[in-house]
Coordinates of C-alpha atoms and ligand atoms in Angstrom, one line a residue:
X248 CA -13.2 -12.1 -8.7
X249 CA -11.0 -13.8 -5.9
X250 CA -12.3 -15.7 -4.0
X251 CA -10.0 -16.9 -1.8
X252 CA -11.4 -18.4 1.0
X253 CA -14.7 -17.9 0.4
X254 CA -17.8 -20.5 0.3
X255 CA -21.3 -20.1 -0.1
X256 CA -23.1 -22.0 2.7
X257 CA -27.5 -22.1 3.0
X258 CA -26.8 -19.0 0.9
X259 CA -24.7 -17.2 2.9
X260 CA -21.4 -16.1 1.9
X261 CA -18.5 -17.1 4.5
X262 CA -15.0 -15.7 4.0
X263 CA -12.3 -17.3 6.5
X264 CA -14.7 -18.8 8.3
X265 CA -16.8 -16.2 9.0
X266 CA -20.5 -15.6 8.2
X267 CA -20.3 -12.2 6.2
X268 CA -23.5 -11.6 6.9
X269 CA -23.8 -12.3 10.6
X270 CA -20.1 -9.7 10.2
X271 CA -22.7 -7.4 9.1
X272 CA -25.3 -7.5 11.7
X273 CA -22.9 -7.6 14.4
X274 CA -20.4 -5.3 13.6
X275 CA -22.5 -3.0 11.7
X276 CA -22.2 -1.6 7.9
X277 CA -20.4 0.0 6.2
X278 CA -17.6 -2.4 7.5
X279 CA -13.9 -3.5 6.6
X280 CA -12.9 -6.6 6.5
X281 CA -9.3 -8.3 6.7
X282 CA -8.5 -12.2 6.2
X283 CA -5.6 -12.9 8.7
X284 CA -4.7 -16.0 6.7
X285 CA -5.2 -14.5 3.5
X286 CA -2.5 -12.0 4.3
X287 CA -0.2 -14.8 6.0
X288 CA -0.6 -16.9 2.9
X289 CA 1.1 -13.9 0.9
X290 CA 3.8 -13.4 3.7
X291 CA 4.4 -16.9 3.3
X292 CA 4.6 -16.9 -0.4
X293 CA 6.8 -14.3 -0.1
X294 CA 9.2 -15.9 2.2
X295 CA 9.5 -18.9 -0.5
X296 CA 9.9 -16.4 -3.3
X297 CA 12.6 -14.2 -2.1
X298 CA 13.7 -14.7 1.9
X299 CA 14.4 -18.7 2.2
X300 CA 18.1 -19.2 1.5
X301 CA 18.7 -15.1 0.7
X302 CA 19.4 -13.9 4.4
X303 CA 20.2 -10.5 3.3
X304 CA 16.8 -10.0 1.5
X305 CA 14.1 -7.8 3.0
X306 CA 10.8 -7.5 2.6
X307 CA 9.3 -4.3 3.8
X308 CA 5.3 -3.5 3.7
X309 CA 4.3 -0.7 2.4
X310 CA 1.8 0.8 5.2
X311 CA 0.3 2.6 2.7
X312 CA -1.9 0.2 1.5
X313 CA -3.3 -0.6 4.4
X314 CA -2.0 1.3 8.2
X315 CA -3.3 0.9 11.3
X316 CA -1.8 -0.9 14.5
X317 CA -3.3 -4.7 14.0
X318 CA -2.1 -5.0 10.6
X319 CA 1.7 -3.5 11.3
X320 CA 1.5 -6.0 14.3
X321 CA 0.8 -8.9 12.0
X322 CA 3.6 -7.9 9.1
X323 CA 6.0 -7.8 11.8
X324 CA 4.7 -11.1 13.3
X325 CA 5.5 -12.5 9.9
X326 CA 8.7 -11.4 9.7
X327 CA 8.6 -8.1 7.4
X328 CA 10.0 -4.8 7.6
X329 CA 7.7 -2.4 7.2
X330 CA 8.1 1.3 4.7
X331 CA 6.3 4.1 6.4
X332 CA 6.0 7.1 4.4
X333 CA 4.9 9.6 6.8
X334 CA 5.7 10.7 10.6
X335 CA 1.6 9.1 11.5
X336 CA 2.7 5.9 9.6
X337 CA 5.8 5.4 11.8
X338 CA 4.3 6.4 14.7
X339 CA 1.9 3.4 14.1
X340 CA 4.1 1.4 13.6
X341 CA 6.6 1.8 16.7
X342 CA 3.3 1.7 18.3
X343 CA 2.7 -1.6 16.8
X344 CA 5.8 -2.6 18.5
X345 CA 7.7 -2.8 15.2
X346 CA 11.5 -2.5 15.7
X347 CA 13.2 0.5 15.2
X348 CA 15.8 -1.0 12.7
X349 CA 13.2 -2.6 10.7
X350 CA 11.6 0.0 9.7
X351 CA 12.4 2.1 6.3
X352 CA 11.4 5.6 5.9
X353 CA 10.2 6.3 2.1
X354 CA 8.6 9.5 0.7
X355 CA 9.4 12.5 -1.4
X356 CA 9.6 16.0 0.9
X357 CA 9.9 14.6 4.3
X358 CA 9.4 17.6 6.9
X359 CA 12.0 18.5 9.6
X360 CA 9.9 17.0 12.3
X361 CA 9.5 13.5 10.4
X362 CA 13.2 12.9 9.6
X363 CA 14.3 14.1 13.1
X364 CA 11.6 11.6 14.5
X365 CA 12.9 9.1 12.1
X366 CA 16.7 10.1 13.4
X367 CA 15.1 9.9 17.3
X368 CA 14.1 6.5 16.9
X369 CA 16.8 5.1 15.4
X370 CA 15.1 3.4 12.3
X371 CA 16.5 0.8 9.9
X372 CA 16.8 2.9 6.8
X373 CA 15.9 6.5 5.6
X374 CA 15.4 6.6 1.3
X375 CA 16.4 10.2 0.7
X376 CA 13.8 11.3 -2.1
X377 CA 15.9 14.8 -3.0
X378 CA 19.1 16.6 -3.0
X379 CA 17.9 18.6 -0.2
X380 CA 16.7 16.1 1.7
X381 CA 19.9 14.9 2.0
X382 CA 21.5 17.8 3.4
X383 CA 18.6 18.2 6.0
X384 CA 18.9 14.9 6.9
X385 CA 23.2 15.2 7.1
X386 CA 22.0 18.6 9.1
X387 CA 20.0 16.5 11.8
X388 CA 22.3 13.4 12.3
X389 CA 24.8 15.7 13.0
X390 CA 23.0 17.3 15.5
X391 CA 21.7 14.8 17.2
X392 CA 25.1 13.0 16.7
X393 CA 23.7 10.0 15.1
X394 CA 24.5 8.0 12.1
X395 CA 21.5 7.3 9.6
X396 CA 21.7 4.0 7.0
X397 CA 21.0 5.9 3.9
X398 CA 19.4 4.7 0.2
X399 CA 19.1 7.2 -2.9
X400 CA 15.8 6.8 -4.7
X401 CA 16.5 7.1 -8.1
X402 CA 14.0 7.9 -11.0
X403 CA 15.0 5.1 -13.4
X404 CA 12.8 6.8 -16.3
X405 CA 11.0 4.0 -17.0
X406 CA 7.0 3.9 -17.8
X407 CA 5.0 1.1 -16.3
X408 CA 1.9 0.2 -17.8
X409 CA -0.9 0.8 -15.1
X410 CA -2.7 4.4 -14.8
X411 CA -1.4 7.8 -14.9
X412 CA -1.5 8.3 -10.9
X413 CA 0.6 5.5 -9.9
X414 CA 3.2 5.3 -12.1
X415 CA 6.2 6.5 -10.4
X416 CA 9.4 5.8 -11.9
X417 CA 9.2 8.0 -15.5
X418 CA 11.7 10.8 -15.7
X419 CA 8.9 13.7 -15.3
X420 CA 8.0 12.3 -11.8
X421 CA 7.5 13.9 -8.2
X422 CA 10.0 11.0 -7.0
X423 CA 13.5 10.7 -7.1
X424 CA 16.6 12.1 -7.7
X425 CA 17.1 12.1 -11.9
X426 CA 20.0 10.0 -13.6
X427 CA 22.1 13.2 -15.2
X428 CA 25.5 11.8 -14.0
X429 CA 26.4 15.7 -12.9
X430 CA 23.1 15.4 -10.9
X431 CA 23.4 12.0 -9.1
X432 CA 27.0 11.0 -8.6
X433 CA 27.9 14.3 -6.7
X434 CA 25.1 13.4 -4.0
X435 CA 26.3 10.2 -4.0
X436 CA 29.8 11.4 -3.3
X437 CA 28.4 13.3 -0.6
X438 CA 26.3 10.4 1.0
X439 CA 29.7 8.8 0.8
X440 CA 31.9 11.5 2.4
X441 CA 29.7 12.6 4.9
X442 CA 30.6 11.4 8.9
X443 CA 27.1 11.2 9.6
X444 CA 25.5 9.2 6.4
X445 CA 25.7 5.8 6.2
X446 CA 25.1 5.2 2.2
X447 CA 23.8 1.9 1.5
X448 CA 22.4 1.8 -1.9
X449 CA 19.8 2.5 -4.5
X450 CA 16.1 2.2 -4.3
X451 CA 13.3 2.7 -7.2
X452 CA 9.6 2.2 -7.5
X453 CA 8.2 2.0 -11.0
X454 CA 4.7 2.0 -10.4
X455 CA 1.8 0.0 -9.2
X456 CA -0.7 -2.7 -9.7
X457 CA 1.8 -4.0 -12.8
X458 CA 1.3 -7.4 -14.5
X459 CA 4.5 -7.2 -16.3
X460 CA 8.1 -7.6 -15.4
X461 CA 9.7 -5.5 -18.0
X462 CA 9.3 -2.2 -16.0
X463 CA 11.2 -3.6 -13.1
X464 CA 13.4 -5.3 -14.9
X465 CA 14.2 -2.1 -16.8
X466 CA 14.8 -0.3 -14.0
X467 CA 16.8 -2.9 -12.3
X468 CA 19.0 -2.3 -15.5
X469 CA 19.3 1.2 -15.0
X470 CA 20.2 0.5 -11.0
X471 CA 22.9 -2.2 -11.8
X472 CA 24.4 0.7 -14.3
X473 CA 24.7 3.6 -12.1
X474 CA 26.1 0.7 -9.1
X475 CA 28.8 0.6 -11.7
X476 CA 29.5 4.1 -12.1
X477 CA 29.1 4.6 -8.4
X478 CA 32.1 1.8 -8.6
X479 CA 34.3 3.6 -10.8
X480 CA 34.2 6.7 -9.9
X481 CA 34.1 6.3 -5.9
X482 CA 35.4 2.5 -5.1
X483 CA 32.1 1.7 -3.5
X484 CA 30.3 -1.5 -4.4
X485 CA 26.7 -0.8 -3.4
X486 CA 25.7 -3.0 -0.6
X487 CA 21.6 -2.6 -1.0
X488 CA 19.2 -2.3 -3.7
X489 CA 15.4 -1.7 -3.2
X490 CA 13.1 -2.6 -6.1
X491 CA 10.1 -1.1 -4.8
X492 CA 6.7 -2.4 -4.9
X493 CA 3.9 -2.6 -7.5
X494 CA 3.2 -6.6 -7.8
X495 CA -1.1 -6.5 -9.1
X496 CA -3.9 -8.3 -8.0
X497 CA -7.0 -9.3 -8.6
X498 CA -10.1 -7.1 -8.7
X499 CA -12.4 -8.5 -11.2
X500 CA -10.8 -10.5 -14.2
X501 CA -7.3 -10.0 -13.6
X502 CA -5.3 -13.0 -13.2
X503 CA -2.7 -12.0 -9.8
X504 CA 0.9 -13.4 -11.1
X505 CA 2.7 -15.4 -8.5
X506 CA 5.6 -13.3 -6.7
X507 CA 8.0 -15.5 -8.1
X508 CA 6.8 -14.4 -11.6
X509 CA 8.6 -11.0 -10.8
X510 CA 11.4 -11.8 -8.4
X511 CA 12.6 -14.4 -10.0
X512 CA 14.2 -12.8 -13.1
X513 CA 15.3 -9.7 -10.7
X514 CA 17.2 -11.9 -8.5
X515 CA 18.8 -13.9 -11.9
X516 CA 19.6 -10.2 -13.4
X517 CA 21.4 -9.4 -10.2
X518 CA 22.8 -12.8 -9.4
X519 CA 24.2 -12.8 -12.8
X520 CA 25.7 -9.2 -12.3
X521 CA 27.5 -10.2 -9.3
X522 CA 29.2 -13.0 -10.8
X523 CA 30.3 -10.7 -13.5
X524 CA 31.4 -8.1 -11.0
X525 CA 32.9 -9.8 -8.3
X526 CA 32.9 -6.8 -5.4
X527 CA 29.0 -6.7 -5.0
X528 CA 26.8 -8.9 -3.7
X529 CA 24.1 -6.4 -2.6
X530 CA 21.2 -7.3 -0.1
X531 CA 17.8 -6.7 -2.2
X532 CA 14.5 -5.1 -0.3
X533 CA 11.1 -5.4 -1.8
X534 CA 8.4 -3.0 -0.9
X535 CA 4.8 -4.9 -1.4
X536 CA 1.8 -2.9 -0.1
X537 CA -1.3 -4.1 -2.4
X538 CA -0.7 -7.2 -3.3
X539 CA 0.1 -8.3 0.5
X540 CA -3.2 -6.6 1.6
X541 CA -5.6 -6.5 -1.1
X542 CA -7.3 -9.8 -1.7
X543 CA -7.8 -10.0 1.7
X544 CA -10.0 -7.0 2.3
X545 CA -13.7 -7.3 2.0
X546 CA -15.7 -4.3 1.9
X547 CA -19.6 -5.0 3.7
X548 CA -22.5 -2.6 2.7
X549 CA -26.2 -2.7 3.5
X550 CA -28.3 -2.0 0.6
X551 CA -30.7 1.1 1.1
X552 CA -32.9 2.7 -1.6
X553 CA -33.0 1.6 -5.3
X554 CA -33.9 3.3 -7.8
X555 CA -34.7 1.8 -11.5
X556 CA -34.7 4.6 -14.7
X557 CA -36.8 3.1 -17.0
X558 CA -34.1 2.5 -20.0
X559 CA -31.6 4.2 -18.6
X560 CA -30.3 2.6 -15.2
X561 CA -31.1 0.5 -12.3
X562 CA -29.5 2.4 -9.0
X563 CA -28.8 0.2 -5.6
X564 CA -27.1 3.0 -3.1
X565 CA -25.1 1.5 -0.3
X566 CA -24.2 3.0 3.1
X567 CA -20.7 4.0 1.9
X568 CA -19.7 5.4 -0.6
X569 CA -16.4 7.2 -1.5
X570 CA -15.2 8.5 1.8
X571 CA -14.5 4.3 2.7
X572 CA -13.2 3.7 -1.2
X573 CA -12.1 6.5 -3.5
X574 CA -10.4 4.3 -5.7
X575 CA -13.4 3.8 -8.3
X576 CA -13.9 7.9 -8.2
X577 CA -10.2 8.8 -8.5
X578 CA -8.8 6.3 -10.4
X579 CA -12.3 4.3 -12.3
X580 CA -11.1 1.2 -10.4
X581 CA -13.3 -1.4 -10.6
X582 CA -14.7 -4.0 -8.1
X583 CA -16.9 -7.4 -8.0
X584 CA -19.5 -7.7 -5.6
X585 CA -21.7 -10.4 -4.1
X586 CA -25.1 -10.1 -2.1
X587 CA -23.4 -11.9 1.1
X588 CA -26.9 -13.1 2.3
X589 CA -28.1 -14.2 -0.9
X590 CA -25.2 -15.5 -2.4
X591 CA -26.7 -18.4 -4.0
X592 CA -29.2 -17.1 -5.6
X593 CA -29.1 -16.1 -9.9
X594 CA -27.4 -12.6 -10.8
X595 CA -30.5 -11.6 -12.8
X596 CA -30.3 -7.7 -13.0
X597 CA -27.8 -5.2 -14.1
X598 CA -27.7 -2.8 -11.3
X599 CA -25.2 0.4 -10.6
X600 CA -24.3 0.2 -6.5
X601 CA -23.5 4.0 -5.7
X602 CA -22.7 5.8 -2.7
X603 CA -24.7 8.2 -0.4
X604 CA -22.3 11.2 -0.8
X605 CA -23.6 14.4 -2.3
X606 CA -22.0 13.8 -5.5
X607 CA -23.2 12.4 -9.0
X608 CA -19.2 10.7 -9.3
X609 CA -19.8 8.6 -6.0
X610 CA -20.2 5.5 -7.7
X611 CA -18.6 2.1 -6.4
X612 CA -19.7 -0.3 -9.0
X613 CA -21.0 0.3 -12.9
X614 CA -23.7 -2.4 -14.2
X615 CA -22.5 -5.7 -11.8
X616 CA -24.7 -8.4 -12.1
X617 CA -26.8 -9.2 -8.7
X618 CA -30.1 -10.6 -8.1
X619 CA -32.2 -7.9 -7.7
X620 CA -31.0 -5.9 -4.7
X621 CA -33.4 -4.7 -1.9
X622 CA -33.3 -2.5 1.1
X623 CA -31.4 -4.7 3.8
X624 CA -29.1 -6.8 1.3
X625 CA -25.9 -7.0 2.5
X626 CA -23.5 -6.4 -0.2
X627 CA -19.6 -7.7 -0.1
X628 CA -17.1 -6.5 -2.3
X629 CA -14.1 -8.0 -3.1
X630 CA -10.3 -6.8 -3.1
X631 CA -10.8 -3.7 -1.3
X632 CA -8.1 -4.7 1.1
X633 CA -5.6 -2.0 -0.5
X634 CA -5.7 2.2 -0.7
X635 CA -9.6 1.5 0.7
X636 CA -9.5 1.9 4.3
X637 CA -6.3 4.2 4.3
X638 CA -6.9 6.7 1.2
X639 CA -10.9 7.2 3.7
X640 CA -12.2 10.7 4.8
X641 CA -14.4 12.2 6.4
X642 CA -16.5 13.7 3.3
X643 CA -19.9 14.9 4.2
X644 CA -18.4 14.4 7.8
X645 CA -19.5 10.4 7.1
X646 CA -17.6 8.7 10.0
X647 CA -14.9 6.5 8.5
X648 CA -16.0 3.0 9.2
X649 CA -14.3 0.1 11.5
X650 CA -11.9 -2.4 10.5
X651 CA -12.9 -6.4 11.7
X652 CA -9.7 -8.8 11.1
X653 CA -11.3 -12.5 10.6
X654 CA -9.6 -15.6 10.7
X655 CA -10.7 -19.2 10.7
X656 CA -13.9 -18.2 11.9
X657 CA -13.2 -15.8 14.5
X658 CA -13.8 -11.5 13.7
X659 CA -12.6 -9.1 16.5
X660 CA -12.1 -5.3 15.8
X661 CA -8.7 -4.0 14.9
X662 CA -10.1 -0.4 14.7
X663 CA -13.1 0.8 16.1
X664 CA -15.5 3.0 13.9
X665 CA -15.4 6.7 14.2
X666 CA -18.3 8.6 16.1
X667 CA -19.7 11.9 15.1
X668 CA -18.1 12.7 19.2
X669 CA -14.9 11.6 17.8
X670 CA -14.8 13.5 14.0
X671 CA -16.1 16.7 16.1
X672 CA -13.3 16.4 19.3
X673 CA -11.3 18.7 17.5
X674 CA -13.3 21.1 16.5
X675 CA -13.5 24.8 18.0
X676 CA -15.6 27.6 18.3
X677 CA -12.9 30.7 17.7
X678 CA -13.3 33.4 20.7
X679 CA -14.0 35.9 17.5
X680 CA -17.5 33.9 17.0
X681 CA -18.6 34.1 20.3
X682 CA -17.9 37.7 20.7
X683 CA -20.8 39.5 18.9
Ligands
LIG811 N1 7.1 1.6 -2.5 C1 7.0 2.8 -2.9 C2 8.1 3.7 -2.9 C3 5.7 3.3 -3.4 O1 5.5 4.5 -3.8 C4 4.6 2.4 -3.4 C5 3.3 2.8 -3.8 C6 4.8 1.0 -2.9 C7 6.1 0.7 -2.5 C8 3.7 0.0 -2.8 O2 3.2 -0.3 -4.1 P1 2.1 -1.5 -4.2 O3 2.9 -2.8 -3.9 O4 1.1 -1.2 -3.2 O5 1.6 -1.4 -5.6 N2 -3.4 4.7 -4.1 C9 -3.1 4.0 -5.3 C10 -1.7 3.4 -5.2 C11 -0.6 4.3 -5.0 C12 0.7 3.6 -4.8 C13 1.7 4.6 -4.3 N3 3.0 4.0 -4.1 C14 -4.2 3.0 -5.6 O6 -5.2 3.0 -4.9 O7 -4.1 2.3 -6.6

């Protein structure tokens, strides 16, 4: 498991600084929490990796891994863009005080209201997902008489290795507009002709949590290609390409490759493409969400009842479950764990940590090894920085629970816990009810 920044002190588990259990107690479980300096190591790693000495890079967050005011505030602190893929994540984040111009609209079947809110604000870029998109979007600028910077996403029909639900860039995808030359190129000519598109470039995502550079670097292949046939058939040397995301990280026994591992190569493939080709020399965007976010979320639980099955299974249920982490439900992701208050002490007992939802599948971790949990433990599991906190619901109306950001010893909220007064504000008793 990671553990970055961690120690074990009298027992106790400390992450940044901070006494996880004391977290708990204070702050109450179940309970994210964020490393600041975890994150800013990664920002800074990927300022050595791909901004320092490449002034027309970007890096641009994916909110989507993890959304909420603190953490856009942060990315933007550090020096990112940020890629919101919905009107709620770019309203956080112009509420976060990011930018207008750094910020990149993503997403396939952008509604009306999102791309004229997009338009309204003026933002840095707008990844058109579909043909009709385009003309929606052409539609809006021109009624609003403003210009929008424009990248196609492509699907480069690639497979990634990683699971089924988050691999993006095969040819039977949601995403993208397909290669067929009599599908692409007369969009692109479009994007190019009209008055009120600004067509930068290309953008792709292959998929997510990869461990291998050959899916990028087959994509990038694929980009560079069609940049060429944009080339000959229109003149235009595209200006911007947009690798997407997908770098992995560690959750149990995966080793997390160094950005450099992947962007190294991609910026060799393109640096070598523009020598060959001397009109381009395109700025390149990279859209990390998990691997910015995810080794430096901690998940805190209390322990409630256990339950041992005689030859079966030994049961320890938390006071979360899969409304605060769907990830091991929808996708069989898998986590390490710690008790944070006896951290020391010999992992003696294979034990199953589920959740308290009404459902046999609400299961965070499958036989981890802990010392023998009892009511009032507090458990802390690792990596649960990404798709935790923003893929939460309200199942079984549970409350979704707060976020504490911690650094160097210091935790203050960066979102406050929901109340059943807040998941019930919007409720409403229809007139028809009340009638009879
Ligand atoms: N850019 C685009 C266009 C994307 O679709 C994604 C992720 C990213 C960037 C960021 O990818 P990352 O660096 O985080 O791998 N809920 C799933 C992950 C879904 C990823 C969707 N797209 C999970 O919990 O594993």
């Amino acid at each position: 498991m990671n553990r970055e920044l961690t120690e074990i002190k009298d027992g106790r588990l400390f992450f940044d600084g901070c006494d996880l259990t004391q977290l708990a107690e204070g702050f109450g479980t179940p309970l994210y929490v964020y490393s600041q300096n975890v994150i800013k190591a990664r920002a800074a790693e990927l300022r050595e990796a791909f901004l320092d000495g490449h002034p027309k890079n970007r890096v641009a967050y994916a909110a989507k891994a993890f959304c909420c005011t603190a953490m856009l505030k942060l990315a933007e602190k550090e020096g990112l863009c940020v890629d919101v893929v919905s009107g709620g994540e770019l309203f956080t984040a112009i509420k976060a005080g990011f930018p207008a111009e750094r910020i990149e609209f993503n997403g396939n079947n952008k509604t009306e209201d999102e791309l004229k809110m997009a338009v309204g604000y003026g933002i840095g870029r707008i990844i058109v997902d579909s043909l009709q998109e385009l003309d929606l979007l052409e539609k809006i600028c021109r009624a609003a008489c403003r210009k929008a910077r424009v990248l196609l996403r492509i699907t480069p029909g690639v497979k990634a290795d990683s699971h089924d639900y988050i691999v993006t860039g095969k040819k039977d995808s949601k995403f993208g507009i397909p290669l067929d030359d009599d599908v692409i190129l007369p969009y692109v000519k479009k994007a190019l002709d009209s008055e009120w598109i600004d067509f930068l470039g290309l953008h792709y995502h292959v998929g997510s949590q990869l461990f291998d550079n050959s899916a990028h670097l087959a994509a990038l292949d694929i980009t560079l290609d069609l940049a060429l046939k944009i080339f000959d058939s229109f003149g235009y040397a595209v200006e911007e390409i947009n690798l997407g995301g997908g770098f992995g990280i560690q959750y149990t026994t995966e080793e997390r490759k160094p950005y450099r591992y992947f962007l190294e190569p991609l910026m060799a493939r393109v640096s070598d493409f523009c020598a060959a080709h001397g009109e381009f020399s395109p700025a390149l965007v990279i859209e990390p969400g998990r691997s910015l976010v995810g080794e430096a979320g901690v998940q805190l639980y209390t322990v409630g009842s256990t339950k041992d099955i005689r030859g079966v299974r030994n049961y320890a249920a938390v006071d979360g479950g899969m409304w605060d982490n769907i990830r091991p439900a929808l996708y069989g992701a898998k986590y390490d764990a710690l008790l944070a208050n006896r951290a020391d002490e010999p992992a003696t007992k294979t034990v199953t940590v589920c959740g308290k939802c009404c459902e046999s599948g609400d299961i965070l971790i499958r036989d981890i090894k802990l010392p023998a949990p009892k009511a009032g433990d507090v458990l802390a599991v690792f990596s649960t920085g990404a798709y935790g906190y923003s893929m939460a619901s309200n199942y079984n109306r549970n409350t979704v629970p707060g976020v504490v950001f911690i650094k160097d010893g210091r935790a203050e909220w960066a979102v406050k816990p929901q109340t059943y007064e807040y998941i019930t504000a919007l409720d409403v008793i229809p007139d028809s009810l009340s009638e009879e």
